[in-house]
Amino acid sequence: MPTPGYVFKDGGPIPDDELTSKNTTTGRNEDAVQKGSSSVSTSSPIDTPTSSTSTLNPTTESHALAAADHDEKGAAQLDHDATEVKDLGWNDHPQNVPKPLVGGLPNEELWLLVRRFNRQTYHVKAMNEPPPGGLDLNIADEDEFSPDKLRANVERLYMTVIIGLIGFGKHIARLRSWREPRRTAAFCTAYFIGWMFNFLVPMIFVTLIVLIAYPPSRPILFPPAPIALVSSKTGGIQSPKAGVLGSHDSATGAPEQHKGEAVENEASNFVSSFAQIALSSATGKHDQGDPNTDPIGESVPDPSKIAIAGAEAKASAQGNKLNATHDKAKQPMEDAMWIKMRPIMHVIGDIADGWERLANALSPTPPFPQREPRLKLAGLLVPAVIVAMFTTSAMFMKMTTFFTGFGFFADPIIWRAASWLNRRFPNWKKLLEIRNTILKGVPTNAQLTITLLRVGEANKAPIPPPPTSDQPPPSRPASLNGDDLALDASNAEIHDAIHATPEEKAIADEATHKQATKHKTGSGVLKFLKRTTKTGVETSLGIDSLRAKAGNKTAKQHLGVLPKPGEVLPSGPVDFKARYQGKKGWVYISTSATTPCVAFSTHASNGTGEQAPDELQPVWSIPIADIRELKKIGGLGWKAKIVVGWATDKTVADGLEIVDVHGGRYKLTAIGLRDELFNRLVGLGAQKWESW
């Protein structure tokens, strides 16, 4: 489980009404919507195709794969011989959901992809041009920076690149330790034979070709082992940092309820720890200089975990506080940092995308091709083997030093050549990107997920949402067969390593007890503040309710953002409980053969998805083909979310904004299943999406 605290990922910007100045036409667009009619707005129209765009012909490789007839089929790929939507267990226990939902992919792996897709994808827009590489849902070049997007990208970096490098480092430690003597001896013999006959580089390339083209060779050369069980120093076994081996693919071995949750919690804590360190540095935290006893310090919470205002408080206490009007470096420095954050965020995202594409090329996931990407990568290394066979060490050093000097001294030639290419071929950099060359057609995890969502929608069997649980994960170790591990350790040693000893449990319990008693007074203060804040929140929301009844549009957007105790959420996959302009109702998706659409009505449908829109007297209805933009919006602003979540311990129900071809904007709020509704809409139509 993650450490205590609150992290709110509303998946998008602050609601428009809290920005105080932007999008003043939204209300006019919504007021222009007539009951029972499709959206027509007089605001600035969007230059996009109309709903007459054909949805019969696949527009991307993702659409083509979703509509294809696959050899290995799961429950979501079967022909159900019905016009209505097939419920595959949206409200059932995970054990009762059909297995597999997608052929060749375990349900746990599928839900892992969907869960991370929900955390990563906030805002999509339809494209007019064919997407580069044949797959849509690429990140837009104009994507703006936000701290939440940066956090999501750093978490992706941890879950892909950092975890991968940690696993690689553990393999190197195992080889160097000689604890697996036969394997290490084989590598050592091959290495020095290649060195002796000047065949080392070709041999390395040949080994890479074998690993890429023939997957069964991977566990033979690099037998898998839980990351947390291997010591990076000795290469032998160690007790996981979590005290128990509850997961195999995480760095700490922390327990998890569902596959991948431990790594996701590690990624979240990885980012939070960096933020806390930076905040502690800004506030001047220095534990080594504190006295041994401090009755006041023991009774108050750590200021580094509350607000960055502590930095200014410390400067003021020392007499070093500089008036903002005199600090000429403050604003330029802040502007420079925020400007530079956008390219940094894009670089982090590109690195994570490249790693995901490479992983999906080496180990493809259905329904994507299983052999072509691997053979393409292996084929690219064949010329390298031939060149390496006829290149001596002297020739290699000559070429290396030549290109080093050319890169250093030939700057005028290089920038003139680049300018000429920019004039003649404006998109040459795009064409040379790895996603458009050697990894063309290989998806990122987000592109893979939207393809899987489209598979379900193509067969009118939407993918059930990932299971959730409010209970902590079990403290028992994950299943592990010591005989299958190539580690130099007996089953008894492995058993002792993956189980917490009674002494370790006693030490952990004692540390927890000391921590609780140390901050007992501070906890009492926090409880008092929490109760007071909760009363203020409830009062503010009560006033908002009265303002909404009086017709205030801003207040209407806040109605229902905090679910009432015992309130039952809708189950989907057709009806989604929501509010529109403060009115209670349902968003429903109709997939009838005539005009698939999404609509809002104050009446619930029969749950089949085949009812005509007129039967439910919708407030508005939009054909799926007319949707040009989908944006997740927060039920409250980020500051209000922190306060409300901390004070009430409730989850804020977020919203979704839909934009059609005419520029009409429809803001839905208080959606309990916001991510599931978003996923259904992005997977239904023939639009080519771009991530923003």
PDB file of C-alpha atoms in Angstrom, residues 89-293:
ATOM      1  CA  GLY A  89     -19.172  -8.696 -16.065  1.00  0.00           C
ATOM      2  CA  TRP A  90     -18.890  -4.979 -15.486  1.00  0.00           C
ATOM      3  CA  ASN A  91     -20.292  -5.378 -11.984  1.00  0.00           C
ATOM      4  CA  ASP A  92     -19.081  -8.913 -11.232  1.00  0.00           C
ATOM      5  CA  HIS A  93     -16.233 -10.250  -9.136  1.00  0.00           C
ATOM      6  CA  PRO A  94     -13.040 -10.657 -11.203  1.00  0.00           C
ATOM      7  CA  GLN A  95     -13.234 -14.419 -10.757  1.00  0.00           C
ATOM      8  CA  ASN A  96     -16.627 -14.446 -12.507  1.00  0.00           C
ATOM      9  CA  VAL A  97     -15.464 -12.479 -15.558  1.00  0.00           C
ATOM     10  CA  PRO A  98     -14.918 -14.701 -18.636  1.00  0.00           C
ATOM     11  CA  LYS A  99     -11.306 -15.756 -19.182  1.00  0.00           C
ATOM     12  CA  PRO A 100      -9.715 -14.579 -21.334  1.00  0.00           C
ATOM     13  CA  LEU A 101     -11.487 -11.452 -22.511  1.00  0.00           C
ATOM     14  CA  VAL A 102      -8.958 -11.097 -25.354  1.00  0.00           C
ATOM     15  CA  GLY A 103      -7.368 -14.184 -26.865  1.00  0.00           C
ATOM     16  CA  GLY A 104      -3.753 -14.738 -25.825  1.00  0.00           C
ATOM     17  CA  LEU A 105      -3.846 -12.077 -23.086  1.00  0.00           C
ATOM     18  CA  PRO A 106      -4.615 -12.899 -19.420  1.00  0.00           C
ATOM     19  CA  ASN A 107      -7.263 -10.705 -17.845  1.00  0.00           C
ATOM     20  CA  GLU A 108      -4.813  -9.417 -15.219  1.00  0.00           C
ATOM     21  CA  GLU A 109      -2.507  -8.162 -17.982  1.00  0.00           C
ATOM     22  CA  LEU A 110      -5.431  -6.544 -19.793  1.00  0.00           C
ATOM     23  CA  TRP A 111      -6.649  -4.759 -16.677  1.00  0.00           C
ATOM     24  CA  LEU A 112      -3.114  -3.604 -15.909  1.00  0.00           C
ATOM     25  CA  LEU A 113      -2.973  -1.901 -19.324  1.00  0.00           C
ATOM     26  CA  VAL A 114      -6.414  -0.303 -18.888  1.00  0.00           C
ATOM     27  CA  ARG A 115      -5.620   0.910 -15.377  1.00  0.00           C
ATOM     28  CA  ARG A 116      -2.429   2.630 -16.523  1.00  0.00           C
ATOM     29  CA  PHE A 117      -4.216   3.998 -19.586  1.00  0.00           C
ATOM     30  CA  ASN A 118      -6.691   5.692 -17.246  1.00  0.00           C
ATOM     31  CA  ARG A 119      -3.853   7.356 -15.347  1.00  0.00           C
ATOM     32  CA  GLN A 120      -2.036   8.483 -18.490  1.00  0.00           C
ATOM     33  CA  THR A 121      -4.703   9.656 -20.962  1.00  0.00           C
ATOM     34  CA  TYR A 122      -6.575  12.851 -20.100  1.00  0.00           C
ATOM     35  CA  HIS A 123      -7.494  14.670 -23.277  1.00  0.00           C
ATOM     36  CA  VAL A 124      -7.851  13.521 -26.899  1.00  0.00           C
ATOM     37  CA  LYS A 125      -8.679  15.338 -30.121  1.00  0.00           C
ATOM     38  CA  ALA A 126      -9.647  13.882 -33.489  1.00  0.00           C
ATOM     39  CA  MET A 127      -7.099  14.242 -36.303  1.00  0.00           C
ATOM     40  CA  ASN A 128      -7.815  14.979 -39.955  1.00  0.00           C
ATOM     41  CA  GLU A 129      -4.531  13.629 -41.335  1.00  0.00           C
ATOM     42  CA  PRO A 130      -3.372   9.997 -41.223  1.00  0.00           C
ATOM     43  CA  PRO A 131      -1.361   9.420 -38.039  1.00  0.00           C
ATOM     44  CA  PRO A 132       2.384   8.849 -38.377  1.00  0.00           C
ATOM     45  CA  GLY A 133       3.381   5.209 -38.166  1.00  0.00           C
ATOM     46  CA  GLY A 134      -0.147   4.014 -38.896  1.00  0.00           C
ATOM     47  CA  LEU A 135      -1.250   4.153 -35.235  1.00  0.00           C
ATOM     48  CA  ASP A 136      -3.179   6.991 -33.608  1.00  0.00           C
ATOM     49  CA  LEU A 137      -3.082   8.289 -30.020  1.00  0.00           C
ATOM     50  CA  ASN A 138       0.367   9.802 -30.344  1.00  0.00           C
ATOM     51  CA  ILE A 139       1.219  12.703 -28.055  1.00  0.00           C
ATOM     52  CA  ALA A 140       0.644  16.058 -29.747  1.00  0.00           C
ATOM     53  CA  ASP A 141       3.651  18.296 -30.269  1.00  0.00           C
ATOM     54  CA  GLU A 142       1.641  21.228 -28.905  1.00  0.00           C
ATOM     55  CA  ASP A 143       0.748  19.374 -25.713  1.00  0.00           C
ATOM     56  CA  GLU A 144       0.926  21.900 -22.886  1.00  0.00           C
ATOM     57  CA  PHE A 145       2.768  21.343 -19.627  1.00  0.00           C
ATOM     58  CA  SER A 146       1.002  20.644 -16.367  1.00  0.00           C
ATOM     59  CA  PRO A 147       2.434  19.253 -13.114  1.00  0.00           C
ATOM     60  CA  ASP A 148      -0.007  16.335 -13.199  1.00  0.00           C
ATOM     61  CA  LYS A 149       1.113  15.350 -16.718  1.00  0.00           C
ATOM     62  CA  LEU A 150       4.739  15.583 -15.613  1.00  0.00           C
ATOM     63  CA  ARG A 151       3.967  13.306 -12.689  1.00  0.00           C
ATOM     64  CA  ALA A 152       2.236  10.790 -14.972  1.00  0.00           C
ATOM     65  CA  ASN A 153       5.231  10.763 -17.345  1.00  0.00           C
ATOM     66  CA  VAL A 154       7.742  10.297 -14.529  1.00  0.00           C
ATOM     67  CA  GLU A 155       5.630   7.438 -13.164  1.00  0.00           C
ATOM     68  CA  ARG A 156       5.649   5.847 -16.634  1.00  0.00           C
ATOM     69  CA  LEU A 157       9.424   6.318 -16.755  1.00  0.00           C
ATOM     70  CA  TYR A 158       9.758   4.449 -13.466  1.00  0.00           C
ATOM     71  CA  MET A 159       7.388   1.612 -14.421  1.00  0.00           C
ATOM     72  CA  THR A 160       9.120   1.021 -17.755  1.00  0.00           C
ATOM     73  CA  VAL A 161      12.711   2.267 -17.991  1.00  0.00           C
ATOM     74  CA  ILE A 162      13.822   2.355 -14.354  1.00  0.00           C
ATOM     75  CA  ILE A 163      12.307  -1.006 -13.424  1.00  0.00           C
ATOM     76  CA  GLY A 164      13.784  -2.483 -16.612  1.00  0.00           C
ATOM     77  CA  LEU A 165      17.250  -1.137 -15.804  1.00  0.00           C
ATOM     78  CA  ILE A 166      16.992  -2.418 -12.229  1.00  0.00           C
ATOM     79  CA  GLY A 167      16.162  -5.883 -13.556  1.00  0.00           C
ATOM     80  CA  PHE A 168      19.077  -5.707 -16.016  1.00  0.00           C
ATOM     81  CA  GLY A 169      21.434  -4.655 -13.216  1.00  0.00           C
ATOM     82  CA  LYS A 170      20.316  -7.614 -11.099  1.00  0.00           C
ATOM     83  CA  HIS A 171      21.075  -9.978 -14.016  1.00  0.00           C
ATOM     84  CA  ILE A 172      24.587  -8.505 -14.330  1.00  0.00           C
ATOM     85  CA  ALA A 173      25.116  -8.908 -10.575  1.00  0.00           C
ATOM     86  CA  ARG A 174      24.045 -12.569 -10.796  1.00  0.00           C
ATOM     87  CA  LEU A 175      26.478 -13.231 -13.665  1.00  0.00           C
ATOM     88  CA  ARG A 176      29.420 -11.533 -11.931  1.00  0.00           C
ATOM     89  CA  SER A 177      28.831 -13.289  -8.613  1.00  0.00           C
ATOM     90  CA  TRP A 178      29.550 -16.835  -9.924  1.00  0.00           C
ATOM     91  CA  ARG A 179      26.650 -18.066  -7.778  1.00  0.00           C
ATOM     92  CA  GLU A 180      25.324 -19.714 -10.941  1.00  0.00           C
ATOM     93  CA  PRO A 181      28.671 -21.245 -11.984  1.00  0.00           C
ATOM     94  CA  ARG A 182      27.592 -23.067 -15.141  1.00  0.00           C
ATOM     95  CA  ARG A 183      25.886 -20.039 -16.653  1.00  0.00           C
ATOM     96  CA  THR A 184      28.660 -17.620 -15.699  1.00  0.00           C
ATOM     97  CA  ALA A 185      31.310 -20.046 -16.942  1.00  0.00           C
ATOM     98  CA  ALA A 186      29.524 -20.346 -20.313  1.00  0.00           C
ATOM     99  CA  PHE A 187      29.388 -16.562 -20.700  1.00  0.00           C
ATOM    100  CA  CYS A 188      33.012 -16.209 -19.607  1.00  0.00           C
ATOM    101  CA  THR A 189      34.239 -18.882 -22.043  1.00  0.00           C
ATOM    102  CA  ALA A 190      32.309 -17.414 -24.975  1.00  0.00           C
ATOM    103  CA  TYR A 191      33.571 -13.905 -24.175  1.00  0.00           C
ATOM    104  CA  PHE A 192      37.275 -14.769 -24.070  1.00  0.00           C
ATOM    105  CA  ILE A 193      37.093 -17.044 -27.124  1.00  0.00           C
ATOM    106  CA  GLY A 194      35.572 -14.141 -29.058  1.00  0.00           C
ATOM    107  CA  TRP A 195      38.247 -11.827 -27.654  1.00  0.00           C
ATOM    108  CA  MET A 196      41.054 -14.230 -28.602  1.00  0.00           C
ATOM    109  CA  PHE A 197      39.945 -14.550 -32.222  1.00  0.00           C
ATOM    110  CA  ASN A 198      38.929 -10.885 -32.636  1.00  0.00           C
ATOM    111  CA  PHE A 199      35.309 -11.955 -33.011  1.00  0.00           C
ATOM    112  CA  LEU A 200      33.890 -10.297 -29.900  1.00  0.00           C
ATOM    113  CA  VAL A 201      31.703  -7.617 -31.521  1.00  0.00           C
ATOM    114  CA  PRO A 202      30.160  -9.949 -34.149  1.00  0.00           C
ATOM    115  CA  MET A 203      29.491 -12.480 -31.384  1.00  0.00           C
ATOM    116  CA  ILE A 204      27.625  -9.849 -29.331  1.00  0.00           C
ATOM    117  CA  PHE A 205      25.513  -8.905 -32.354  1.00  0.00           C
ATOM    118  CA  VAL A 206      24.736 -12.568 -33.067  1.00  0.00           C
ATOM    119  CA  THR A 207      23.668 -13.058 -29.443  1.00  0.00           C
ATOM    120  CA  LEU A 208      21.333 -10.062 -29.721  1.00  0.00           C
ATOM    121  CA  ILE A 209      19.846 -11.456 -32.939  1.00  0.00           C
ATOM    122  CA  VAL A 210      19.157 -14.793 -31.224  1.00  0.00           C
ATOM    123  CA  LEU A 211      17.557 -13.075 -28.217  1.00  0.00           C
ATOM    124  CA  ILE A 212      15.336 -10.949 -30.475  1.00  0.00           C
ATOM    125  CA  ALA A 213      14.316 -13.524 -33.072  1.00  0.00           C
ATOM    126  CA  TYR A 214      14.012 -16.590 -30.838  1.00  0.00           C
ATOM    127  CA  PRO A 215      12.162 -15.760 -27.554  1.00  0.00           C
ATOM    128  CA  PRO A 216      12.701 -19.232 -25.963  1.00  0.00           C
ATOM    129  CA  SER A 217      16.416 -18.348 -25.768  1.00  0.00           C
ATOM    130  CA  ARG A 218      15.764 -15.516 -23.309  1.00  0.00           C
ATOM    131  CA  PRO A 219      14.957 -17.599 -20.196  1.00  0.00           C
ATOM    132  CA  ILE A 220      17.833 -19.920 -21.070  1.00  0.00           C
ATOM    133  CA  LEU A 221      20.470 -17.177 -21.217  1.00  0.00           C
ATOM    134  CA  PHE A 222      18.828 -14.975 -18.580  1.00  0.00           C
ATOM    135  CA  PRO A 223      16.662 -17.089 -16.230  1.00  0.00           C
ATOM    136  CA  PRO A 224      14.019 -14.874 -14.601  1.00  0.00           C
ATOM    137  CA  ALA A 225      13.902 -14.231 -10.865  1.00  0.00           C
ATOM    138  CA  PRO A 226      11.887 -11.786  -8.733  1.00  0.00           C
ATOM    139  CA  ILE A 227      13.648  -8.424  -8.815  1.00  0.00           C
ATOM    140  CA  ALA A 228      13.300  -7.793  -5.081  1.00  0.00           C
ATOM    141  CA  LEU A 229      14.745 -11.215  -4.204  1.00  0.00           C
ATOM    142  CA  VAL A 230      18.145 -10.596  -5.852  1.00  0.00           C
ATOM    143  CA  SER A 231      20.829  -8.486  -4.192  1.00  0.00           C
ATOM    144  CA  SER A 232      22.432  -5.941  -6.504  1.00  0.00           C
ATOM    145  CA  LYS A 233      25.681  -6.145  -4.502  1.00  0.00           C
ATOM    146  CA  THR A 234      26.226  -9.861  -4.067  1.00  0.00           C
ATOM    147  CA  GLY A 235      24.048 -11.325  -6.816  1.00  0.00           C
ATOM    148  CA  GLY A 236      22.593 -13.756  -4.269  1.00  0.00           C
ATOM    149  CA  ILE A 237      19.222 -13.769  -2.571  1.00  0.00           C
ATOM    150  CA  GLN A 238      18.138 -11.102  -0.124  1.00  0.00           C
ATOM    151  CA  SER A 239      15.101 -10.340   1.960  1.00  0.00           C
ATOM    152  CA  PRO A 240      12.853  -7.917   0.009  1.00  0.00           C
ATOM    153  CA  LYS A 241      12.737  -4.344   1.271  1.00  0.00           C
ATOM    154  CA  ALA A 242       9.000  -4.722   1.923  1.00  0.00           C
ATOM    155  CA  GLY A 243       9.767  -7.561   4.370  1.00  0.00           C
ATOM    156  CA  VAL A 244       7.792 -10.057   2.292  1.00  0.00           C
ATOM    157  CA  LEU A 245       7.867 -11.035  -1.371  1.00  0.00           C
ATOM    158  CA  GLY A 246       4.332 -10.024  -2.328  1.00  0.00           C
ATOM    159  CA  SER A 247       5.081  -9.261  -6.006  1.00  0.00           C
ATOM    160  CA  HIS A 248       7.639 -10.441  -8.549  1.00  0.00           C
ATOM    161  CA  ASP A 249       8.054  -7.377 -10.799  1.00  0.00           C
ATOM    162  CA  SER A 250       8.506  -4.627  -8.202  1.00  0.00           C
ATOM    163  CA  ALA A 251      11.747  -3.318  -6.730  1.00  0.00           C
ATOM    164  CA  THR A 252      10.538  -3.616  -3.124  1.00  0.00           C
ATOM    165  CA  GLY A 253       8.503  -6.824  -3.379  1.00  0.00           C
ATOM    166  CA  ALA A 254       5.490  -5.071  -1.823  1.00  0.00           C
ATOM    167  CA  PRO A 255       2.219  -7.047  -1.726  1.00  0.00           C
ATOM    168  CA  GLU A 256      -0.502  -6.251  -4.241  1.00  0.00           C
ATOM    169  CA  GLN A 257      -4.177  -7.031  -4.719  1.00  0.00           C
ATOM    170  CA  HIS A 258      -3.981  -7.069  -8.512  1.00  0.00           C
ATOM    171  CA  LYS A 259      -1.083  -7.532 -10.905  1.00  0.00           C
ATOM    172  CA  GLY A 260       1.019  -4.402 -11.377  1.00  0.00           C
ATOM    173  CA  GLU A 261      -0.335  -2.426  -8.418  1.00  0.00           C
ATOM    174  CA  ALA A 262       2.913  -2.721  -6.435  1.00  0.00           C
ATOM    175  CA  VAL A 263       4.946  -1.149  -9.250  1.00  0.00           C
ATOM    176  CA  GLU A 264       2.326   1.588  -9.667  1.00  0.00           C
ATOM    177  CA  ASN A 265       2.483   2.381  -5.946  1.00  0.00           C
ATOM    178  CA  GLU A 266       6.277   2.443  -6.131  1.00  0.00           C
ATOM    179  CA  ALA A 267       6.111   4.860  -9.066  1.00  0.00           C
ATOM    180  CA  SER A 268       3.735   7.152  -7.174  1.00  0.00           C
ATOM    181  CA  ASN A 269       5.921   7.093  -4.066  1.00  0.00           C
ATOM    182  CA  PHE A 270       9.014   7.608  -6.231  1.00  0.00           C
ATOM    183  CA  VAL A 271       7.628  10.937  -7.477  1.00  0.00           C
ATOM    184  CA  SER A 272       6.264  11.920  -4.052  1.00  0.00           C
ATOM    185  CA  SER A 273       9.633  11.253  -2.422  1.00  0.00           C
ATOM    186  CA  PHE A 274      11.405  13.547  -4.880  1.00  0.00           C
ATOM    187  CA  ALA A 275       8.805  16.242  -4.217  1.00  0.00           C
ATOM    188  CA  GLN A 276       9.186  15.834  -0.470  1.00  0.00           C
ATOM    189  CA  ILE A 277      12.996  16.047  -0.702  1.00  0.00           C
ATOM    190  CA  ALA A 278      12.756  19.204  -2.804  1.00  0.00           C
ATOM    191  CA  LEU A 279      10.232  20.701  -0.387  1.00  0.00           C
ATOM    192  CA  SER A 280      12.369  19.799   2.611  1.00  0.00           C
ATOM    193  CA  SER A 281      15.337  21.504   0.969  1.00  0.00           C
ATOM    194  CA  ALA A 282      13.280  24.622   0.302  1.00  0.00           C
ATOM    195  CA  THR A 283      12.101  24.811   3.923  1.00  0.00           C
ATOM    196  CA  GLY A 284      15.585  24.277   5.334  1.00  0.00           C
ATOM    197  CA  LYS A 285      14.943  20.937   7.033  1.00  0.00           C
ATOM    198  CA  HIS A 286      18.079  19.784   8.908  1.00  0.00           C
ATOM    199  CA  ASP A 287      17.393  16.932  11.323  1.00  0.00           C
ATOM    200  CA  GLN A 288      21.030  16.636  12.394  1.00  0.00           C
ATOM    201  CA  GLY A 289      20.947  20.156  13.830  1.00  0.00           C
ATOM    202  CA  ASP A 290      17.739  19.691  15.846  1.00  0.00           C
ATOM    203  CA  PRO A 291      17.898  19.217  19.643  1.00  0.00           C
ATOM    204  CA  ASN A 292      17.270  15.763  21.104  1.00  0.00           C
ATOM    205  CA  THR A 293      14.111  16.903  22.871  1.00  0.00           C
TER     206      THR A 293
END
